[in-house]
Structures are given as C-alpha cells and as structure tokens.
XYZ file of C-alpha atoms in Angstrom:
569
model
C 114.055 57.589 104.488
C 112.628 56.730 107.869
C 109.474 55.063 108.186
C 106.433 56.622 110.631
C 106.180 55.337 114.261
C 102.712 55.065 115.793
C 102.426 56.425 119.345
C 99.914 54.837 121.672
C 98.932 55.899 125.169
C 99.568 53.323 127.858
C 96.354 51.937 129.288
C 97.800 50.874 132.628
C 101.087 50.560 134.414
C 101.576 47.436 136.455
C 103.175 48.442 139.729
C 105.825 45.847 140.451
C 109.297 46.447 141.734
C 112.445 44.423 142.151
C 116.182 44.833 142.329
C 117.566 43.496 139.053
C 120.653 42.735 137.087
C 119.225 40.212 134.617
C 115.866 39.905 132.904
C 114.039 36.652 132.258
C 111.556 36.918 129.367
C 108.940 34.148 129.378
C 106.657 32.870 126.624
C 103.056 31.896 127.474
C 102.400 28.206 128.000
C 99.332 28.293 125.749
C 98.086 30.229 122.740
C 101.450 30.361 120.932
C 103.206 28.267 118.304
C 104.834 24.977 119.272
C 108.184 26.523 118.379
C 108.951 30.225 117.955
C 111.886 31.957 116.265
C 112.502 35.676 116.450
C 114.106 38.577 118.233
C 113.307 39.546 121.814
C 113.596 43.307 122.286
C 113.674 44.732 125.811
C 113.066 48.451 126.415
C 113.929 50.270 129.643
C 112.851 53.877 130.175
C 112.279 56.384 132.979
C 109.325 57.822 131.020
C 105.953 56.400 132.084
C 103.852 58.534 129.738
C 103.615 55.900 126.987
C 104.470 52.256 126.451
C 108.236 51.709 126.302
C 108.043 49.990 122.888
C 106.814 53.254 121.356
C 109.687 55.290 122.784
C 112.566 53.597 120.952
C 114.586 56.135 118.976
C 118.075 57.523 118.513
C 119.560 60.514 120.296
C 120.503 61.847 123.713
C 117.079 61.079 125.195
C 116.817 57.546 123.790
C 115.601 54.775 126.092
C 117.753 51.737 126.805
C 117.210 48.865 124.358
C 118.638 45.338 124.324
C 117.953 42.404 122.019
C 118.638 38.700 121.585
C 117.754 36.097 118.958
C 115.649 33.117 119.974
C 115.392 29.895 117.967
C 112.842 27.211 118.720
C 111.514 28.816 121.906
C 108.849 26.499 123.320
C 105.564 27.443 125.026
C 106.350 28.334 128.619
C 110.024 28.737 127.743
C 112.258 31.618 128.745
C 115.200 33.647 127.460
C 117.692 35.630 129.531
C 118.960 39.153 128.915
C 121.929 40.036 131.107
C 125.124 42.045 131.216
C 126.638 40.243 128.207
C 123.843 41.277 125.816
C 124.553 44.197 123.463
C 122.499 47.323 124.112
C 121.916 50.917 123.083
C 122.645 53.613 124.254
C 124.561 51.792 127.012
C 126.392 48.841 125.494
C 125.593 46.656 128.507
C 123.109 46.480 131.356
C 126.035 46.949 133.719
C 126.345 50.541 132.445
C 122.680 51.420 133.044
C 122.372 53.649 136.134
C 120.442 52.380 139.134
C 116.933 53.760 139.363
C 113.213 53.287 138.876
C 112.211 52.409 135.324
C 109.388 51.157 133.146
C 110.249 48.025 131.143
C 108.550 46.173 128.300
C 109.536 43.234 126.108
C 108.498 42.390 122.540
C 109.039 39.108 120.696
C 109.359 39.999 117.018
C 108.502 36.725 115.298
C 110.444 35.253 112.380
C 109.221 32.963 109.618
C 111.337 30.379 107.816
C 111.786 30.936 104.060
C 113.238 28.428 101.636
C 114.515 30.672 98.872
C 114.815 29.767 95.221
C 118.585 30.294 95.633
C 118.687 27.147 97.782
C 119.171 29.016 101.057
C 116.972 28.817 104.147
C 116.599 32.044 106.137
C 114.550 33.225 109.101
C 113.012 36.664 108.718
C 110.046 38.683 109.992
C 107.187 38.330 107.511
C 105.360 41.457 106.346
C 102.092 41.116 108.211
C 100.401 44.471 107.719
C 102.261 46.971 109.920
C 105.038 47.909 107.501
C 107.774 46.004 109.354
C 107.169 47.990 112.529
C 108.120 45.478 115.240
C 106.129 47.508 117.779
C 102.859 46.745 115.976
C 103.363 43.762 113.679
C 100.472 41.270 114.027
C 101.496 38.017 115.661
C 104.258 39.603 117.719
C 103.980 38.927 121.439
C 104.378 41.742 123.964
C 104.484 42.136 127.721
C 102.538 44.643 129.729
C 104.637 47.626 130.808
C 106.091 47.004 134.255
C 107.696 49.275 136.826
C 110.952 48.058 138.328
C 113.748 49.258 140.570
C 116.971 48.454 138.762
C 120.374 48.024 140.385
C 123.214 46.879 138.113
C 125.185 45.730 141.167
C 122.471 43.386 142.445
C 122.217 39.704 141.595
C 118.456 39.548 141.250
C 116.403 38.479 138.222
C 113.244 40.202 137.012
C 110.771 38.008 135.154
C 108.852 39.689 132.347
C 106.022 37.548 130.985
C 105.028 37.979 127.348
C 101.234 37.925 127.565
C 99.591 39.550 124.546
C 99.641 38.511 120.867
C 99.164 41.556 118.663
C 95.987 41.179 116.560
C 95.650 41.255 112.751
C 95.291 44.613 111.033
C 92.190 44.994 108.877
C 92.767 45.769 105.208
C 91.581 49.133 103.926
C 88.152 49.295 102.253
C 87.294 50.764 98.863
C 85.561 54.132 98.649
C 84.419 56.422 95.852
C 87.911 57.785 95.277
C 90.278 55.254 96.834
C 90.449 51.682 95.513
C 92.708 48.785 96.489
C 94.401 46.321 94.180
C 96.081 43.230 95.636
C 98.199 41.313 93.154
C 100.044 38.021 93.573
C 103.479 38.195 91.966
C 104.652 34.989 90.348
C 108.249 36.222 90.256
C 108.361 37.029 93.964
C 106.405 33.934 94.954
C 108.985 31.798 93.188
C 111.896 33.618 94.845
C 110.525 33.496 98.404
C 108.959 30.038 98.203
C 105.623 31.312 99.470
C 102.820 33.521 98.134
C 103.900 37.160 97.852
C 101.482 39.998 97.142
C 101.911 43.621 96.097
C 99.078 45.963 97.023
C 98.236 49.251 95.360
C 96.234 52.008 97.045
C 94.818 53.876 94.051
C 93.344 57.353 93.932
C 90.882 57.346 91.029
C 89.594 60.538 89.410
C 86.248 62.193 89.842
C 83.432 60.290 88.087
C 85.736 57.357 87.372
C 82.813 54.908 87.246
C 80.766 57.225 85.004
C 83.379 57.316 82.233
C 84.151 53.734 81.182
C 85.473 55.076 77.885
C 88.274 57.053 79.543
C 91.881 55.861 79.717
C 94.121 57.550 82.245
C 97.771 58.495 82.799
C 99.332 56.695 85.771
C 101.494 58.240 88.485
C 103.421 56.106 90.978
C 104.019 57.910 94.264
C 106.930 55.904 95.636
C 107.793 55.888 99.331
C 107.549 54.119 102.638
C 104.841 51.633 103.588
C 101.335 53.028 103.076
C 98.489 51.432 105.023
C 96.156 53.295 102.652
C 96.285 56.217 100.240
C 97.469 59.170 102.313
C 96.915 62.906 102.201
C 93.392 62.812 100.749
C 90.149 63.444 102.615
C 86.635 64.221 101.451
C 85.798 65.507 104.946
C 86.583 69.035 106.145
C 89.012 69.079 109.065
C 87.646 69.136 112.584
C 88.714 72.475 114.129
C 88.391 70.901 117.584
C 90.495 67.814 116.877
C 92.900 67.008 119.679
C 96.298 68.435 118.822
C 99.151 66.130 117.865
C 102.430 68.065 117.839
C 105.320 67.754 115.391
C 108.489 68.723 117.237
C 110.633 68.886 114.092
C 108.421 71.668 112.714
C 107.707 73.311 116.083
C 104.028 72.819 115.343
C 101.764 72.106 118.335
C 98.842 70.947 116.126
C 100.445 69.526 113.006
C 97.627 67.001 112.593
C 95.249 69.870 111.900
C 97.564 71.177 109.170
C 97.702 67.689 107.652
C 93.907 67.401 107.748
C 93.469 70.782 106.047
C 95.968 69.906 103.314
C 94.242 66.545 102.729
C 90.880 68.249 102.301
C 92.350 70.977 100.091
C 93.810 68.292 97.845
C 90.397 66.630 97.557
C 88.973 69.946 96.370
C 91.760 70.318 93.804
C 91.387 66.702 92.664
C 87.686 67.162 91.940
C 87.922 70.673 90.464
C 87.007 71.151 86.782
C 90.522 72.007 85.604
C 92.500 69.327 87.419
C 93.614 66.607 84.954
C 92.035 63.204 85.499
C 94.630 60.546 86.259
C 95.413 57.583 88.484
C 97.834 57.891 91.409
C 99.004 54.751 93.172
C 100.895 54.238 96.403
C 102.376 50.747 96.565
C 102.691 48.462 99.553
C 105.722 46.326 98.778
C 106.684 45.669 102.372
C 108.802 42.546 102.674
C 110.758 40.503 105.237
C 113.562 43.090 105.385
C 111.769 46.459 105.387
C 108.598 48.429 104.818
C 109.615 48.922 101.184
C 111.618 47.014 98.565
C 113.290 50.011 96.868
C 111.466 48.869 93.710
C 114.492 47.206 92.113
C 115.696 43.663 91.523
C 117.824 42.527 94.451
C 119.848 39.428 95.281
C 118.323 39.345 98.763
C 114.804 40.719 98.318
C 114.121 39.166 94.939
C 112.971 40.714 91.628
C 110.781 43.488 93.014
C 111.652 45.815 90.126
C 110.368 43.423 87.477
C 107.481 42.299 89.697
C 106.245 45.876 89.948
C 106.936 47.005 86.394
C 106.232 43.819 84.415
C 103.469 42.265 86.508
C 101.808 44.681 88.913
C 101.656 47.873 86.812
C 100.273 46.238 83.627
C 97.636 44.383 85.670
C 96.660 47.550 87.532
C 96.390 49.556 84.305
C 94.251 46.855 82.755
C 91.803 46.807 85.656
C 91.695 50.565 86.221
C 91.874 51.641 82.583
C 95.325 53.129 82.445
C 96.705 54.225 79.093
C 99.513 51.736 79.596
C 102.280 53.502 77.674
C 105.489 55.143 78.852
C 104.580 58.644 77.712
C 101.597 58.541 80.090
C 103.450 57.332 83.208
C 105.290 59.388 85.814
C 106.840 58.752 89.194
C 107.816 60.838 92.173
C 108.657 60.432 95.820
C 110.783 61.674 98.660
C 113.675 60.122 100.595
C 113.381 56.366 99.976
C 110.745 57.250 97.378
C 113.083 59.796 95.809
C 115.767 57.157 95.291
C 113.155 54.788 93.875
C 111.775 57.397 91.491
C 115.198 58.048 89.994
C 116.137 54.354 89.999
C 113.062 53.149 88.122
C 113.419 55.969 85.588
C 116.977 54.786 84.924
C 116.338 51.024 85.074
C 113.096 51.220 83.052
C 113.829 54.315 80.936
C 111.097 53.770 78.339
C 108.389 53.064 80.905
C 108.236 56.555 82.427
C 108.042 60.074 81.038
C 109.522 61.774 84.057
C 110.823 61.226 87.569
C 110.649 63.843 90.317
C 113.107 62.684 92.977
C 113.026 64.656 96.214
C 115.649 64.340 98.967
C 116.671 60.950 97.544
C 118.556 58.398 99.594
C 122.233 58.411 98.522
C 122.344 58.301 94.723
C 126.160 58.375 94.620
C 128.046 56.126 97.028
C 131.015 58.491 97.013
C 128.693 60.359 99.365
C 126.864 57.559 101.128
C 125.295 60.214 103.350
C 128.738 61.725 104.104
C 131.030 58.727 103.507
C 132.990 57.707 100.407
C 132.448 53.935 100.297
C 135.191 53.483 97.698
C 138.030 55.438 99.313
C 137.310 55.391 103.044
C 138.238 52.351 105.115
C 135.903 52.933 108.059
C 132.264 53.954 108.132
C 132.242 55.100 111.753
C 135.284 57.350 111.857
C 137.323 59.728 109.763
C 140.767 58.473 110.595
C 144.173 60.120 110.632
C 147.588 59.059 111.875
C 146.918 60.163 115.467
C 143.181 60.629 115.768
C 139.804 59.465 114.575
C 136.669 61.585 114.508
C 133.170 60.061 114.762
C 131.038 60.571 111.671
C 127.709 62.338 112.205
C 124.489 60.635 111.087
C 121.852 63.288 111.753
C 121.929 67.078 112.039
C 119.512 69.999 112.121
C 119.563 73.003 109.807
C 122.145 74.684 112.062
C 124.483 71.731 111.683
C 124.025 70.536 115.261
C 124.536 66.760 115.418
C 121.986 64.532 117.165
C 123.736 61.163 116.903
C 126.588 59.424 115.096
C 126.798 56.707 112.465
C 128.289 54.269 114.967
C 125.409 54.831 117.387
C 122.844 54.235 114.668
C 124.525 50.983 113.634
C 124.528 49.718 117.209
C 120.809 50.346 117.616
C 120.179 48.475 114.359
C 122.280 45.551 115.567
C 120.355 45.519 118.854
C 117.061 45.379 116.942
C 118.173 42.602 114.591
C 121.155 40.580 113.380
C 121.715 39.564 109.720
C 120.311 42.899 108.417
C 116.973 42.100 110.109
C 116.457 45.298 112.115
C 113.942 46.731 109.647
C 115.897 49.994 109.795
C 117.555 52.268 107.241
C 121.144 51.069 106.888
C 120.114 47.423 107.053
C 117.686 47.787 104.155
C 120.311 49.527 102.032
C 122.512 46.524 102.737
C 119.739 44.026 102.001
C 118.819 45.691 98.694
C 122.294 46.516 97.380
C 124.509 43.650 98.630
C 125.146 40.261 97.069
C 123.712 37.309 98.919
C 126.050 35.717 101.433
C 126.853 32.035 101.802
C 124.370 31.812 104.683
C 121.551 33.278 102.575
C 121.588 36.676 104.293
C 123.013 39.906 102.804
C 126.780 40.291 102.717
C 127.870 43.047 105.077
C 129.056 46.239 103.399
C 130.805 47.062 106.682
C 131.306 45.463 110.079
C 128.458 46.606 112.346
C 130.711 46.736 115.412
C 133.933 48.176 114.015
C 132.783 50.102 110.929
C 135.414 48.513 108.645
C 134.196 48.670 105.015
C 134.392 45.628 102.711
C 135.762 46.930 99.364
C 134.557 43.878 97.413
C 130.967 44.446 98.504
C 131.361 48.169 97.807
C 132.454 47.340 94.243
C 129.293 45.250 93.793
C 127.175 48.155 95.046
C 128.910 50.502 92.602
C 128.154 48.460 89.504
C 124.567 47.627 90.400
C 123.045 50.412 92.493
C 125.235 53.540 92.465
C 122.875 55.611 90.325
C 125.347 58.347 89.391
C 127.985 55.782 88.438
C 125.390 53.951 86.329
C 124.423 57.178 84.565
C 128.093 57.945 83.824
C 128.776 54.409 82.636
C 125.701 54.106 80.432
C 124.960 57.700 79.408
C 125.776 57.112 75.755
C 122.744 54.833 75.421
C 120.788 55.854 78.522
C 121.155 59.607 78.162
C 119.026 60.020 75.008
C 116.146 58.296 76.828
C 116.274 60.151 80.176
C 118.117 63.458 79.658
C 114.893 65.456 79.940
C 113.109 63.172 82.440
C 115.287 63.547 85.558
C 114.390 66.129 88.213
C 116.184 66.353 91.571
C 115.232 68.376 94.664
C 116.899 68.505 98.078
C 117.463 70.861 100.971
C 121.052 72.023 101.414
C 120.813 71.165 105.113
C 119.188 67.781 104.723
C 119.230 66.070 108.119
C 120.832 62.936 106.658
C 123.345 64.729 104.391
C 121.475 63.550 101.287
C 122.298 66.776 99.464
C 125.930 65.647 99.235
C 125.232 62.939 96.647
C 122.940 65.266 94.680
C 125.859 67.695 94.284
C 127.866 64.901 92.658
C 124.926 64.004 90.428
C 124.675 67.630 89.343
C 128.401 67.774 88.570
C 127.950 64.942 86.105
C 124.594 65.932 84.636
C 125.569 69.567 83.949
C 128.468 68.370 81.782
C 126.839 65.312 80.226
C 126.436 64.751 76.496
C 123.739 64.401 75.269
C 122.840 67.496 77.249
C 120.787 67.164 80.420
C 117.690 69.404 80.353
C 115.939 68.387 83.566
C 115.739 70.330 86.808
C 117.951 70.374 89.911
C 116.954 72.649 92.789
C 118.149 73.166 96.356
C 116.205 74.489 99.311
C 118.093 77.116 101.300
C 118.605 75.870 104.883
C 115.893 73.286 104.178
C 115.979 70.030 106.088
C 114.699 66.593 105.103
C 112.630 66.208 102.932
C 112.515 69.374 100.789
C 110.792 68.620 97.482
C 111.135 71.638 95.265
C 108.760 74.443 96.302
C 110.688 77.507 97.513
C 107.444 79.397 98.218
C 106.329 77.116 101.042
C 107.942 75.885 104.253
C 108.947 72.250 104.341
C 106.085 71.382 106.690
C 103.610 72.355 103.931
C 105.317 71.361 100.677
C 105.951 67.816 101.930
C 102.170 67.348 102.008
C 101.692 68.379 98.358
C 103.511 65.738 96.311
C 100.315 64.716 94.545
C 99.633 68.179 93.169
C 102.918 70.098 92.957
C 104.365 68.311 89.894
C 101.122 68.099 87.890
C 101.871 71.137 85.714
C 105.272 69.754 84.750
C 103.766 66.338 83.955
C 101.060 67.814 81.732
C 103.639 69.821 79.826
C 105.653 66.639 79.270
C 102.582 64.874 77.923
C 101.757 67.752 75.581
C 105.262 67.855 74.124
C 106.128 64.146 73.984
C 102.919 62.203 73.330
C 103.220 60.246 70.048
C 100.888 60.865 67.095
C 97.455 59.394 67.695
C 97.908 59.300 71.491
C 94.793 59.561 73.634
C 94.881 63.121 74.964
C 91.137 63.611 75.280
C 89.266 60.749 76.938
C 90.687 61.608 80.369
C 90.221 65.381 80.098
C 86.551 65.506 81.068
C-alpha cells in the first residue's frame, strides 16, 4: 500500500540562523531549464539527525511540511512560502512554534504531457526513483539549513536550491536476474511520449543451459521495484551494520532480510524446486510508483499494455509457456489488489491469484468508509456531533493519525492528485478524467465531502466485489477456484473490512467458490497467509510460500498435451 522511503545520513549541516516568518526559495541562475514547472516542498524539523526531506511522514512526530506549485519559474527566480500556504501538521506557518529548526526545500519537477484525450497536463515524470520526490532524478534540492524561527517576526529566510539530483543507474543482468525493458505502443499513444515497462525477471537455475525448456510465469505485483528483491546469492554478513524496523521491534531487521534472501536463493536452486520465471514489474508513471495494472481514464491502458504487449513479449524472449494455465499472480497491499483485479479482468490469462492484504476491494469499506452511503470521508456525522475517521492503527487498535490529516499531507505534497501518495493514486486510477485533464475528485480534499457521481463511476469500473456480484454468472465459472484472499484482522489500514464483504459474497456464490480466504489473528499489514510465522518473516516469502498451491493447480488443470516436463529438470 505504501511505497519504501530511503533514509540517508546528512553529510553536513550549514549553520545559519535568522528570525523568520516567510521563506524565499530561489532557483539557481545556471544549470537549470529555461523554465521550470513543479511543486516546491519545504520541510521544517527539530531533528538534525538526517536530512529533513527524508523525515516526512504522518503521525504525532511528523515534521512540518508546506508546498506550493510553480509554473514557468526562471533561472535565478524565487517563490515565497508564507503564512497563507497550506501545511501539515500545522495548517499555517503562523501556527508553528518559535524555535530552532533544520529546514530543506525540494523542487519536484513536472513535465508537460499532451494526452491523446486532447488535454494538456503537468505531472512529475517517472525518472527512476519510483515517484519518490525526495530522490527523483532532476529534482533540485537545497542543503539542510539551521534557522531560528519566530512566527511573530517579519523577517524572510532565503533558501537556495543548489543541487540537481543525479540519474539513477539501471540494474545490470546477472546469472539469475535479467531485465526486460519494453516500449508500449498503447501507453506511448496515450501519453504522447515514449513509455516503457520494465520487468525484473528471476530466471531458474541453468536457464541458459536448457534452451529447450518452456517455463510457467509468475507475476509478483506490488510497489516500484528498482530490481528483483528478496534474492541473494551471497550469504549475509553477520557484522553488517544494523538497520532497525520499528514496526516489528527489530533492531537489525536488515540482517533478517539478508538471511531470508539467501535462504530463498538456496530454495530456488535446490533440486526439487520447480523451475519457473518470476517477474516484478516497474510500471511507475506520472501519478505513482505503480499503475495498479488496469486500464484507467487518467493513467492510460496499463492493463492491456501489460497483458497484451509486455507479457507476451517477455514470454517470447524468456521462453515462457505463454498460456493461462501456466501463469499465476500474487502480491500484497497494492499488489494484492492488482493480483485480484487482473485475475478478474483477464480471467483466462491466469490460473490463480493470491491476494494478500489487498487495497480496498469493496468500496462499501473503502478502508473504513462506505463511499456509497456516507456523505463525508473525514467524519462520521450525527445530528449533534462528528467523529474523525481513523486512517492508521496498530494491532491494539490505537490510532496514529486520521483520514483528514492524511488528505492534508497529500494536498501539501501535490495538487490535482499529484502527491504520489496512496489516496491520490486511488483517485487517479479509479476516477473519470476531469475537464481539465486531471482526475475528478472522489471527495473534496479540504472538507471531505464525497461526490456520489464519481463514486458511482468507481463502483461500476473498479469495485471488485461489486464486479464479481454483477458478472458472476459468466465470470464465476472462470475464477471460482482461482481466487485466494489473505489479510490480518488488525490490518493497520482496515483492509480486512472489505475482505469480510468479499467473503460474504463468495461463500454464498453460485457457481460455488472453492478458493481460500484466511485471516491472521491480531496480524497487522501485510499478513499474507502463513499462520506459522510472524508477519516480519512471512512478508519476505511471497516467492516461495504459494509454490505448492500453484503446482497443484497446474497438475489438476493443465490441458491435454501441455508441457509439464521441459521445465522440471
């Protein structure tokens, strides 16, 4: 559901102080484009342990963030951020307490797209960092600077943008991991510029020694991958510097990850492990690190681009069997929604979907909100009171932040669904295109008021449980034994709620549903179906934990004459 944030240590802190109410962000006079569009993001924090840009998050300990759009900013030009600019957590600079802070500014650059729909939009191009504005190549950042801030003063602090973030090198092929970059004609036509989909492919042992073999294909759907993850031919370094994972209370989680990656390599190359292809797909785009793998009015035909262009070309080059009985998909969170969606939208092209902790698959529980009956996303309203809706909890039910707070941070990071964050990408994927070329709002970002007409469009096109109910007579015979759902009953984002509604339908459906639905007791995001392991371990085993189920499906469903031998060496 949420993409990974890279943490970098700050090399140096520039000691400069001033009394300030407003901030003046300046563009270099040389080394930049003649005219720059984008979003300037300013971060203010009392924490000097890392660069402010890497500290942005939600919650009680969030730093202060403010943002403004810039259009046609010239070299040497400047933009002002003052008390009238929307912020998070404080809505305005005037509400930020006086004190000593570290500040940093980032200019997240936009590109102009002339869409095939006739609209012209300005969006951040996918440039190799998975739509992470902190790291995206070409973005311009300032050095961190120490200031003394006083909201009552009339001073101005100038923050010069000085550094253009460099390109990110593409991953290199190795014995087991190959890379396949494919230009999509469908997406290129939609966006009006060349669009590529990249696959990071794990090939089986002795792949190059068996040119006669044809392999099953597994698509591991999920957030932006910079390479194939969770696989290492190198034993873990027992002396590696510890990187903690607070959510698991693990002081050295990186060592656990390294051990699991090496253990998977040993399984992958063992004599009894079935030989197959596993691909992780980079379909980052101007709205997010991932397209949700479906056709969208705002993102373009990513579903058809992946399934009708990319997958056949990949299977041709890497000797896939190329038939639905020999394809599977799985994923968690965003990837869980995608796995179920592509199984439903392309029912003959997959032989099973394993959807873990999927993003909301029924919009009657859009996390914990009924989009069709509720009037406001932010509050549960009564005649005399309104109660803020929670957005994130732990397994004890303790709430970390609200829906309204999350929407405000997204709006600070980007207008027109351009924040690159979770709710904005749902809107970009599911909504019809607006008259201005940007996604129609499903709700007002400042008030929370839901648009019922947009909600109705979502229902008919992307509410997966509604689609199953509506089409089960013809869809059911094709997928009744291919759907598998897994989620923790204390998912941090309330994603179990929609799975309950899916189960209510599937358990009573005719033709009869014979797949699997499991819940993890007190398990948080993103439990994926193994009750014998803690979440911190099972989440690292997607590429091995469903293999037995997939092989059984192949054995029982492969058509007469199917190739069941060439890949079992």
